[in-house]
């Protein structure tokens, strides 16, 4: 490989959320936290070089997405997703969750219903309930190790008088599904027929494993006028701390409404250094990303093989995208508190507990695999030891 995904990079004392704020015994043991979805890899060298250039320039004033920025984004979206975007569609925010909250506030009112598909990324729930909207659940169906959409239930939920917004996770976090064009089309048609706007969170849309293909929701025939697409380089290039997301809205009326909302909430502009980083990612990051995906896919294969041979009572959900593994641990017969205690205090693994993704996530664990493979091996061996001592 041309790029380095094997080196151990210390993140202690950098303010890193999952490192410096980990439980003390995890820190004391030098164990890698496997939680928050950022990576243990340095970003692409071209991005680092661009950030150095920004630092050398030395002025970090108010910054907006200019023509160079937009053209870089446009080229990336066309090359990677065959998605022709227009300048008039673009809004920027300090993150997808920031956009999510603003969209909920603008396109729904208190008491309105927002449809989500659990088990799902926890801020979907917190941004809905925290804004005094009703969470309407369309739970995914888990069968034979795979998740699918319950379309009959979705149609029922979209017909609810107060249903105004459907939030898609595309690809899905945490279950790893890369929704097919047919699945997205059917979800979109149900929503549109019932006057429900679709918010498609596509933050993991570049992280697609071999054999699968991401479909940007707005590229589906008839859907562009009823959707808001949320994207970012944060997951793709390990740039979450750059606080920059691209929100694409082909419908001029919806775009204007959200632009005014963001203006009222002072959620405009982009970080000056982030502009340099994003342009470099869009124009020079493709080769690095391709190698990253192959390395992460290797980590998934290592995980599947380890679990099959040494922890066969567990079930790994085969991921189609993201770098997040979703593991069914219900065969251990532990409740949420017992499972969390086993992982945290016996295996010394800080994981994302399944229950935080909704009730249907109970008994599952989400594991961040974006790390050197020897770190993954060490973590799985600690898990194996703890499970055998406790349950076998």
Short mmCIF file of C-alpha atoms in Angstrom, two decimals:
data_model
loop_
_atom_site.label_atom_id
_atom_site.label_comp_id
_atom_site.label_asym_id
_atom_site.label_seq_id
_atom_site.Cartn_x
_atom_site.Cartn_y
_atom_site.Cartn_z
CA UNK A 1 0.00 0.00 0.00
CA UNK A 2 1.14 3.53 -0.73
CA UNK A 3 -0.44 5.01 2.41
CA UNK A 4 0.12 4.15 6.05
CA UNK A 5 -2.76 2.60 7.98
CA UNK A 6 -0.57 0.61 10.38
CA UNK A 7 1.22 3.18 12.50
CA UNK A 8 0.05 3.79 16.04
CA UNK A 9 -0.70 7.49 16.46
CA UNK A 10 -1.00 8.78 20.02
CA UNK A 11 -4.05 10.98 20.53
CA UNK A 12 -3.63 11.48 24.26
CA UNK A 13 -3.68 15.11 25.43
CA UNK A 14 -5.13 16.39 22.17
CA UNK A 15 -8.67 16.86 23.49
CA UNK A 16 -9.79 13.85 21.44
CA UNK A 17 -13.33 13.00 22.56
CA UNK A 18 -12.93 9.24 22.64
CA UNK A 19 -9.43 9.27 24.09
CA UNK A 20 -9.01 12.03 26.66
CA UNK A 21 -12.55 11.54 27.95
CA UNK A 22 -12.47 7.73 28.09
CA UNK A 23 -12.96 5.93 31.44
CA UNK A 24 -9.82 6.14 33.54
CA UNK A 25 -9.07 2.41 33.50
CA UNK A 26 -9.21 2.40 29.71
CA UNK A 27 -6.71 5.25 29.65
CA UNK A 28 -4.51 3.67 32.31
CA UNK A 29 -4.35 0.41 30.39
CA UNK A 30 -3.46 2.14 27.13
CA UNK A 31 -6.44 0.48 25.46
CA UNK A 32 -7.88 1.85 22.25
CA UNK A 33 -11.48 3.16 22.66
CA UNK A 34 -13.67 1.66 19.94
CA UNK A 35 -16.51 4.13 20.20
CA UNK A 36 -17.01 7.50 18.50
CA UNK A 37 -16.92 7.31 14.70
CA UNK A 38 -13.60 8.88 13.86
CA UNK A 39 -10.52 7.00 12.70
CA UNK A 40 -7.15 6.10 14.20
CA UNK A 41 -5.48 6.92 10.87
CA UNK A 42 -3.84 10.15 9.81
CA UNK A 43 -5.78 11.87 7.07
CA UNK A 44 -4.60 11.92 3.46
CA UNK A 45 -1.18 13.59 3.04
CA UNK A 46 -2.61 16.00 0.46
CA UNK A 47 -5.00 17.30 3.12
CA UNK A 48 -2.22 17.73 5.66
CA UNK A 49 -0.23 19.67 3.07
CA UNK A 50 -3.22 21.92 2.39
CA UNK A 51 -3.67 22.61 6.09
CA UNK A 52 0.01 23.56 6.34
CA UNK A 53 -0.51 25.95 3.44
CA UNK A 54 -3.46 27.49 5.26
CA UNK A 55 -1.40 27.89 8.43
CA UNK A 56 1.43 29.54 6.52
CA UNK A 57 -1.01 32.02 5.00
CA UNK A 58 -1.69 33.12 8.55
CA UNK A 59 -5.10 34.79 8.21
CA UNK A 60 -8.17 32.92 9.40
CA UNK A 61 -11.00 35.38 8.91
CA UNK A 62 -14.64 34.89 8.02
CA UNK A 63 -14.84 32.40 5.18
CA UNK A 64 -17.53 31.23 2.76
CA UNK A 65 -17.67 28.48 0.12
CA UNK A 66 -16.27 30.24 -2.96
CA UNK A 67 -16.09 29.05 -6.57
CA UNK A 68 -12.95 26.99 -5.99
CA UNK A 69 -14.63 25.22 -3.10
CA UNK A 70 -17.86 24.56 -4.99
CA UNK A 71 -16.13 23.37 -8.16
CA UNK A 72 -14.06 20.91 -6.13
CA UNK A 73 -17.20 19.58 -4.46
CA UNK A 74 -19.04 19.41 -7.78
CA UNK A 75 -16.25 17.39 -9.37
CA UNK A 76 -16.18 14.97 -6.44
CA UNK A 77 -19.94 14.40 -6.45
CA UNK A 78 -19.95 13.81 -10.20
CA UNK A 79 -16.98 11.42 -10.17
CA UNK A 80 -17.96 9.45 -7.07
CA UNK A 81 -21.76 9.48 -7.27
CA UNK A 82 -22.68 10.55 -10.81
CA UNK A 83 -24.55 13.41 -9.15
CA UNK A 84 -24.57 16.73 -11.03
CA UNK A 85 -25.03 19.44 -8.43
CA UNK A 86 -25.74 23.13 -8.88
CA UNK A 87 -24.27 26.03 -6.93
CA UNK A 88 -27.75 27.19 -5.93
CA UNK A 89 -28.38 23.94 -4.04
CA UNK A 90 -25.49 24.31 -1.57
CA UNK A 91 -25.63 25.30 2.06
CA UNK A 92 -22.84 24.65 4.56
CA UNK A 93 -23.11 23.95 8.26
CA UNK A 94 -20.74 23.10 11.12
CA UNK A 95 -21.80 19.47 10.95
CA UNK A 96 -24.62 17.20 9.83
CA UNK A 97 -26.15 17.16 13.33
CA UNK A 98 -26.28 20.97 13.25
CA UNK A 99 -28.14 20.73 9.94
CA UNK A 100 -30.40 18.01 11.28
CA UNK A 101 -31.57 20.17 14.17
CA UNK A 102 -32.18 23.17 11.92
CA UNK A 103 -34.13 21.04 9.42
CA UNK A 104 -36.33 19.61 12.17
CA UNK A 105 -37.05 23.12 13.47
CA UNK A 106 -37.75 24.60 10.03
CA UNK A 107 -39.89 21.92 8.42
CA UNK A 108 -41.85 20.72 11.44
CA UNK A 109 -43.58 22.38 14.36
CA UNK A 110 -43.87 21.26 17.97
CA UNK A 111 -45.95 18.13 18.14
CA UNK A 112 -45.27 17.13 14.54
CA UNK A 113 -43.97 13.63 13.87
CA UNK A 114 -40.53 12.74 12.50
CA UNK A 115 -40.01 9.19 11.23
CA UNK A 116 -36.77 7.37 12.00
CA UNK A 117 -35.66 3.78 11.37
CA UNK A 118 -34.09 2.27 14.51
CA UNK A 119 -31.68 0.97 15.53
CA UNK A 120 -30.16 4.22 14.35
CA UNK A 121 -27.66 7.00 15.08
CA UNK A 122 -28.69 8.47 18.48
CA UNK A 123 -28.77 12.19 17.46
CA UNK A 124 -31.69 11.39 15.16
CA UNK A 125 -33.69 10.75 18.32
CA UNK A 126 -32.24 13.55 20.43
CA UNK A 127 -32.71 16.22 17.76
CA UNK A 128 -36.35 15.21 17.35
CA UNK A 129 -37.32 14.85 20.99
CA UNK A 130 -35.12 17.75 22.06
CA UNK A 131 -37.08 20.03 19.74
CA UNK A 132 -40.41 18.79 21.15
CA UNK A 133 -41.33 16.78 18.08
CA UNK A 134 -42.77 13.29 18.20
CA UNK A 135 -40.52 10.37 17.30
CA UNK A 136 -42.36 7.99 14.97
CA UNK A 137 -40.49 4.71 14.65
CA UNK A 138 -40.37 2.57 11.53
CA UNK A 139 -38.10 -0.15 12.95
CA UNK A 140 -35.87 -2.04 10.58
CA UNK A 141 -36.58 -5.76 10.27
CA UNK A 142 -33.74 -8.04 11.37
CA UNK A 143 -33.89 -11.51 9.87
CA UNK A 144 -31.24 -14.06 8.89
CA UNK A 145 -28.43 -11.67 9.79
CA UNK A 146 -29.66 -8.80 7.60
CA UNK A 147 -31.74 -5.67 8.05
CA UNK A 148 -34.49 -4.57 5.67
CA UNK A 149 -37.17 -1.89 5.61
CA UNK A 150 -40.72 -2.66 6.71
CA UNK A 151 -42.43 -0.85 3.83
CA UNK A 152 -45.95 -1.67 4.98
CA UNK A 153 -45.24 -0.12 8.35
CA UNK A 154 -43.49 2.85 6.72
CA UNK A 155 -46.58 3.57 4.64
CA UNK A 156 -48.72 3.42 7.75
CA UNK A 157 -46.39 5.79 9.61
CA UNK A 158 -46.20 8.26 6.71
CA UNK A 159 -50.01 8.42 6.66
CA UNK A 160 -50.07 9.64 10.26
CA UNK A 161 -51.66 13.13 10.24
CA UNK A 162 -48.69 14.71 12.03
CA UNK A 163 -45.91 12.98 10.03
CA UNK A 164 -43.86 15.67 8.27
CA UNK A 165 -40.28 14.41 7.93
CA UNK A 166 -38.54 11.07 7.26
CA UNK A 167 -34.88 10.82 8.26
CA UNK A 168 -32.95 8.22 6.27
CA UNK A 169 -29.51 6.99 7.27
CA UNK A 170 -27.97 6.19 3.90
CA UNK A 171 -25.70 4.19 4.37
CA UNK A 172 -27.17 3.09 7.66
CA UNK A 173 -25.40 3.59 10.97
CA UNK A 174 -25.09 1.23 12.83
CA UNK A 175 -26.38 -1.75 10.82
CA UNK A 176 -24.16 -1.15 7.79
CA UNK A 177 -26.78 -1.40 5.05
CA UNK A 178 -26.14 0.42 1.78
CA UNK A 179 -29.70 0.89 0.60
CA UNK A 180 -30.33 -0.16 -3.00
CA UNK A 181 -31.83 2.19 -5.55
CA UNK A 182 -35.06 0.17 -5.51
CA UNK A 183 -35.32 0.36 -1.71
CA UNK A 184 -34.69 4.10 -1.72
CA UNK A 185 -37.16 4.64 -4.56
CA UNK A 186 -39.91 2.84 -2.70
CA UNK A 187 -39.22 4.74 0.53
CA UNK A 188 -39.17 8.00 -1.39
CA UNK A 189 -42.43 7.29 -3.20
CA UNK A 190 -44.21 6.44 0.06
CA UNK A 191 -42.95 9.64 1.67
CA UNK A 192 -43.77 11.87 -1.29
CA UNK A 193 -47.28 10.47 -1.74
CA UNK A 194 -48.02 11.40 1.86
CA UNK A 195 -46.45 14.85 1.90
CA UNK A 196 -43.44 13.80 4.00
CA UNK A 197 -40.08 15.45 3.25
CA UNK A 198 -37.04 13.14 3.12
CA UNK A 199 -33.83 14.09 4.90
CA UNK A 200 -31.10 11.75 3.65
CA UNK A 201 -28.05 11.67 5.91
CA UNK A 202 -25.29 10.45 3.56
CA UNK A 203 -22.29 11.19 5.75
CA UNK A 204 -20.97 7.63 5.24
CA UNK A 205 -21.74 7.69 1.50
CA UNK A 206 -18.08 7.45 0.44
CA UNK A 207 -17.32 4.53 2.74
CA UNK A 208 -18.77 1.75 0.60
CA UNK A 209 -17.28 -1.73 0.80
CA UNK A 210 -16.40 -3.80 -2.31
CA UNK A 211 -19.41 -5.19 -4.13
CA UNK A 212 -21.81 -2.40 -3.17
CA UNK A 213 -22.68 1.02 -4.54
CA UNK A 214 -24.05 4.11 -2.83
CA UNK A 215 -27.07 5.82 -4.38
CA UNK A 216 -27.54 9.49 -3.61
CA UNK A 217 -31.22 9.87 -2.85
CA UNK A 218 -31.64 12.96 -5.03
CA UNK A 219 -30.55 11.02 -8.13
CA UNK A 220 -33.64 8.82 -8.00
CA UNK A 221 -36.23 9.82 -10.58
CA UNK A 222 -38.87 12.12 -9.10
CA UNK A 223 -37.20 12.52 -5.70
CA UNK A 224 -35.00 15.62 -6.12
CA UNK A 225 -37.79 18.09 -5.29
CA UNK A 226 -38.70 16.39 -2.01
CA UNK A 227 -35.37 15.84 -0.30
CA UNK A 228 -32.50 17.38 1.60
CA UNK A 229 -29.11 15.66 1.23
CA UNK A 230 -26.61 15.94 4.08
CA UNK A 231 -22.99 15.14 3.28
CA UNK A 232 -19.55 15.79 4.76
CA UNK A 233 -15.91 14.80 4.44
CA UNK A 234 -15.75 14.19 8.20
CA UNK A 235 -16.11 10.39 8.19
CA UNK A 236 -14.47 9.88 4.80
CA UNK A 237 -11.19 11.65 5.55
CA UNK A 238 -11.19 11.75 9.38
CA UNK A 239 -12.01 15.47 9.43
CA UNK A 240 -14.85 15.57 11.99
CA UNK A 241 -13.03 18.24 13.99
CA UNK A 242 -13.05 20.52 10.93
CA UNK A 243 -16.79 21.13 11.49
CA UNK A 244 -17.86 21.45 7.86
CA UNK A 245 -20.78 19.76 6.11
CA UNK A 246 -22.39 20.27 2.71
CA UNK A 247 -26.18 20.34 2.54
CA UNK A 248 -27.61 19.94 -0.97
CA UNK A 249 -31.22 20.92 -1.68
CA UNK A 250 -32.41 20.89 -5.32
CA UNK A 251 -35.83 22.31 -4.39
CA UNK A 252 -35.39 26.11 -4.40
CA UNK A 253 -38.21 26.74 -1.92
CA UNK A 254 -36.89 24.23 0.61
CA UNK A 255 -33.37 25.56 0.17
CA UNK A 256 -34.43 29.16 0.72
CA UNK A 257 -36.35 28.26 3.85
CA UNK A 258 -33.42 26.41 5.37
CA UNK A 259 -30.99 29.18 4.37
CA UNK A 260 -33.11 31.70 6.26
CA UNK A 261 -33.30 29.38 9.27
CA UNK A 262 -29.53 28.95 9.34
CA UNK A 263 -29.14 32.71 9.04
CA UNK A 264 -31.42 33.33 12.00
CA UNK A 265 -29.47 30.77 14.01
CA UNK A 266 -26.12 32.28 12.94
CA UNK A 267 -25.13 28.91 11.45
CA UNK A 268 -23.34 30.16 8.36
CA UNK A 269 -19.81 30.41 7.00
CA UNK A 270 -17.10 27.77 7.08
CA UNK A 271 -13.89 27.45 9.12
CA UNK A 272 -11.04 28.98 7.14
CA UNK A 273 -8.69 26.01 7.49
CA UNK A 274 -11.53 23.60 6.71
CA UNK A 275 -11.91 25.20 3.29
CA UNK A 276 -8.34 24.25 2.38
CA UNK A 277 -8.78 20.73 3.77
CA UNK A 278 -12.04 20.11 1.91
CA UNK A 279 -10.73 21.33 -1.45
CA UNK A 280 -7.72 19.03 -1.10
CA UNK A 281 -9.96 16.11 -0.15
CA UNK A 282 -12.27 16.63 -3.12
CA UNK A 283 -9.48 17.09 -5.66
CA UNK A 284 -6.61 14.93 -4.38
CA UNK A 285 -8.04 12.46 -1.86
CA UNK A 286 -9.49 9.73 -4.06
CA UNK A 287 -6.48 7.41 -4.15
CA UNK A 288 -6.07 7.56 -0.36
CA UNK A 289 -9.76 6.83 0.13
CA UNK A 290 -9.64 3.81 -2.17
CA UNK A 291 -6.78 2.34 -0.14
CA UNK A 292 -8.55 3.15 3.14
CA UNK A 293 -11.64 1.23 2.02
CA UNK A 294 -9.57 -1.82 1.14
CA UNK A 295 -7.84 -1.70 4.54
CA UNK A 296 -11.12 -1.32 6.42
CA UNK A 297 -12.60 -4.17 4.38
CA UNK A 298 -9.66 -6.28 5.52
CA UNK A 299 -10.51 -5.41 9.11
CA UNK A 300 -14.09 -6.54 8.57
CA UNK A 301 -12.87 -9.82 7.11
CA UNK A 302 -10.53 -10.31 10.06
CA UNK A 303 -13.42 -9.67 12.47
CA UNK A 304 -15.75 -12.10 10.69
CA UNK A 305 -13.12 -14.83 10.66
CA UNK A 306 -12.21 -14.32 14.34
CA UNK A 307 -15.83 -14.42 15.51
CA UNK A 308 -16.70 -17.45 13.38
CA UNK A 309 -13.76 -19.49 14.68
CA UNK A 310 -13.37 -18.28 18.26
CA UNK A 311 -16.65 -16.68 19.32
CA UNK A 312 -19.28 -18.57 17.30
CA UNK A 313 -22.05 -17.71 19.76
CA UNK A 314 -21.90 -14.12 18.43
CA UNK A 315 -23.26 -12.97 15.08
CA UNK A 316 -21.60 -10.29 12.99
CA UNK A 317 -23.98 -8.39 10.72
CA UNK A 318 -22.25 -8.29 7.34
CA UNK A 319 -21.50 -4.65 6.61
CA UNK A 320 -22.03 -3.15 3.16
CA UNK A 321 -20.67 0.26 4.09
CA UNK A 322 -19.18 2.42 6.89
CA UNK A 323 -16.29 1.31 9.12
CA UNK A 324 -18.67 0.37 11.96
CA UNK A 325 -19.31 -3.28 12.86
CA UNK A 326 -22.65 -4.30 14.40
CA UNK A 327 -22.53 -7.49 16.46
CA UNK A 328 -25.44 -9.48 17.87
CA UNK A 329 -24.46 -10.63 21.37
CA UNK A 330 -27.87 -11.67 22.61
CA UNK A 331 -26.82 -15.33 22.79
CA UNK A 332 -24.73 -14.44 25.83
CA UNK A 333 -27.99 -14.05 27.78
CA UNK A 334 -26.98 -10.74 29.38
CA UNK A 335 -29.11 -7.66 29.90
CA UNK A 336 -27.85 -4.24 28.80
CA UNK A 337 -26.15 -3.43 32.10
CA UNK A 338 -24.45 -6.84 32.32
CA UNK A 339 -23.24 -6.70 28.72
CA UNK A 340 -21.85 -3.21 29.16
CA UNK A 341 -20.09 -4.24 32.38
CA UNK A 342 -18.59 -7.28 30.68
CA UNK A 343 -17.18 -5.26 27.82
CA UNK A 344 -16.03 -2.24 29.80
CA UNK A 345 -14.78 -3.79 33.04
CA UNK A 346 -13.81 -7.33 32.08
CA UNK A 347 -12.68 -7.02 28.46
CA UNK A 348 -11.52 -3.42 28.96
CA UNK A 349 -13.32 -2.40 25.77
CA UNK A 350 -15.16 0.88 25.50
CA UNK A 351 -17.77 0.20 22.80
CA UNK A 352 -20.96 1.90 21.67
CA UNK A 353 -23.63 -0.08 23.48
CA UNK A 354 -26.47 -1.20 21.24
CA UNK A 355 -29.23 0.21 23.43
CA UNK A 356 -28.17 3.80 22.69
CA UNK A 357 -29.40 3.24 19.11
CA UNK A 358 -32.91 2.43 20.33
CA UNK A 359 -34.68 -0.44 22.04
CA UNK A 360 -34.10 -2.76 19.08
CA UNK A 361 -30.37 -2.35 19.60
CA UNK A 362 -30.41 -4.02 23.00
CA UNK A 363 -28.01 -6.94 23.13
CA UNK A 364 -25.87 -5.58 20.28
CA UNK A 365 -22.54 -3.75 20.24
CA UNK A 366 -21.16 -1.29 17.70
CA UNK A 367 -17.41 -1.49 17.15
CA UNK A 368 -15.36 1.11 15.27
CA UNK A 369 -12.97 -0.79 12.99
CA UNK A 370 -11.04 2.21 11.63
CA UNK A 371 -7.77 1.27 13.33
CA UNK A 372 -4.58 -0.68 12.73
CA UNK A 373 -5.32 -4.40 12.46
CA UNK A 374 -3.04 -5.38 15.33
CA UNK A 375 -5.15 -3.13 17.60
CA UNK A 376 -8.28 -4.91 16.41
CA UNK A 377 -6.65 -8.28 17.10
CA UNK A 378 -5.74 -7.24 20.63
CA UNK A 379 -9.25 -5.98 21.32
CA UNK A 380 -10.91 -9.13 20.04
CA UNK A 381 -8.61 -11.31 22.12
CA UNK A 382 -9.60 -9.38 25.26
CA UNK A 383 -13.25 -9.80 24.28
CA UNK A 384 -12.75 -13.54 23.76
CA UNK A 385 -11.09 -13.96 27.15
CA UNK A 386 -13.79 -12.01 29.00
CA UNK A 387 -16.66 -13.86 27.32
CA UNK A 388 -15.18 -17.29 27.99
CA UNK A 389 -14.52 -16.44 31.64
CA UNK A 390 -18.04 -15.04 32.15
CA UNK A 391 -20.30 -17.16 29.97
CA UNK A 392 -18.61 -20.37 28.92
#
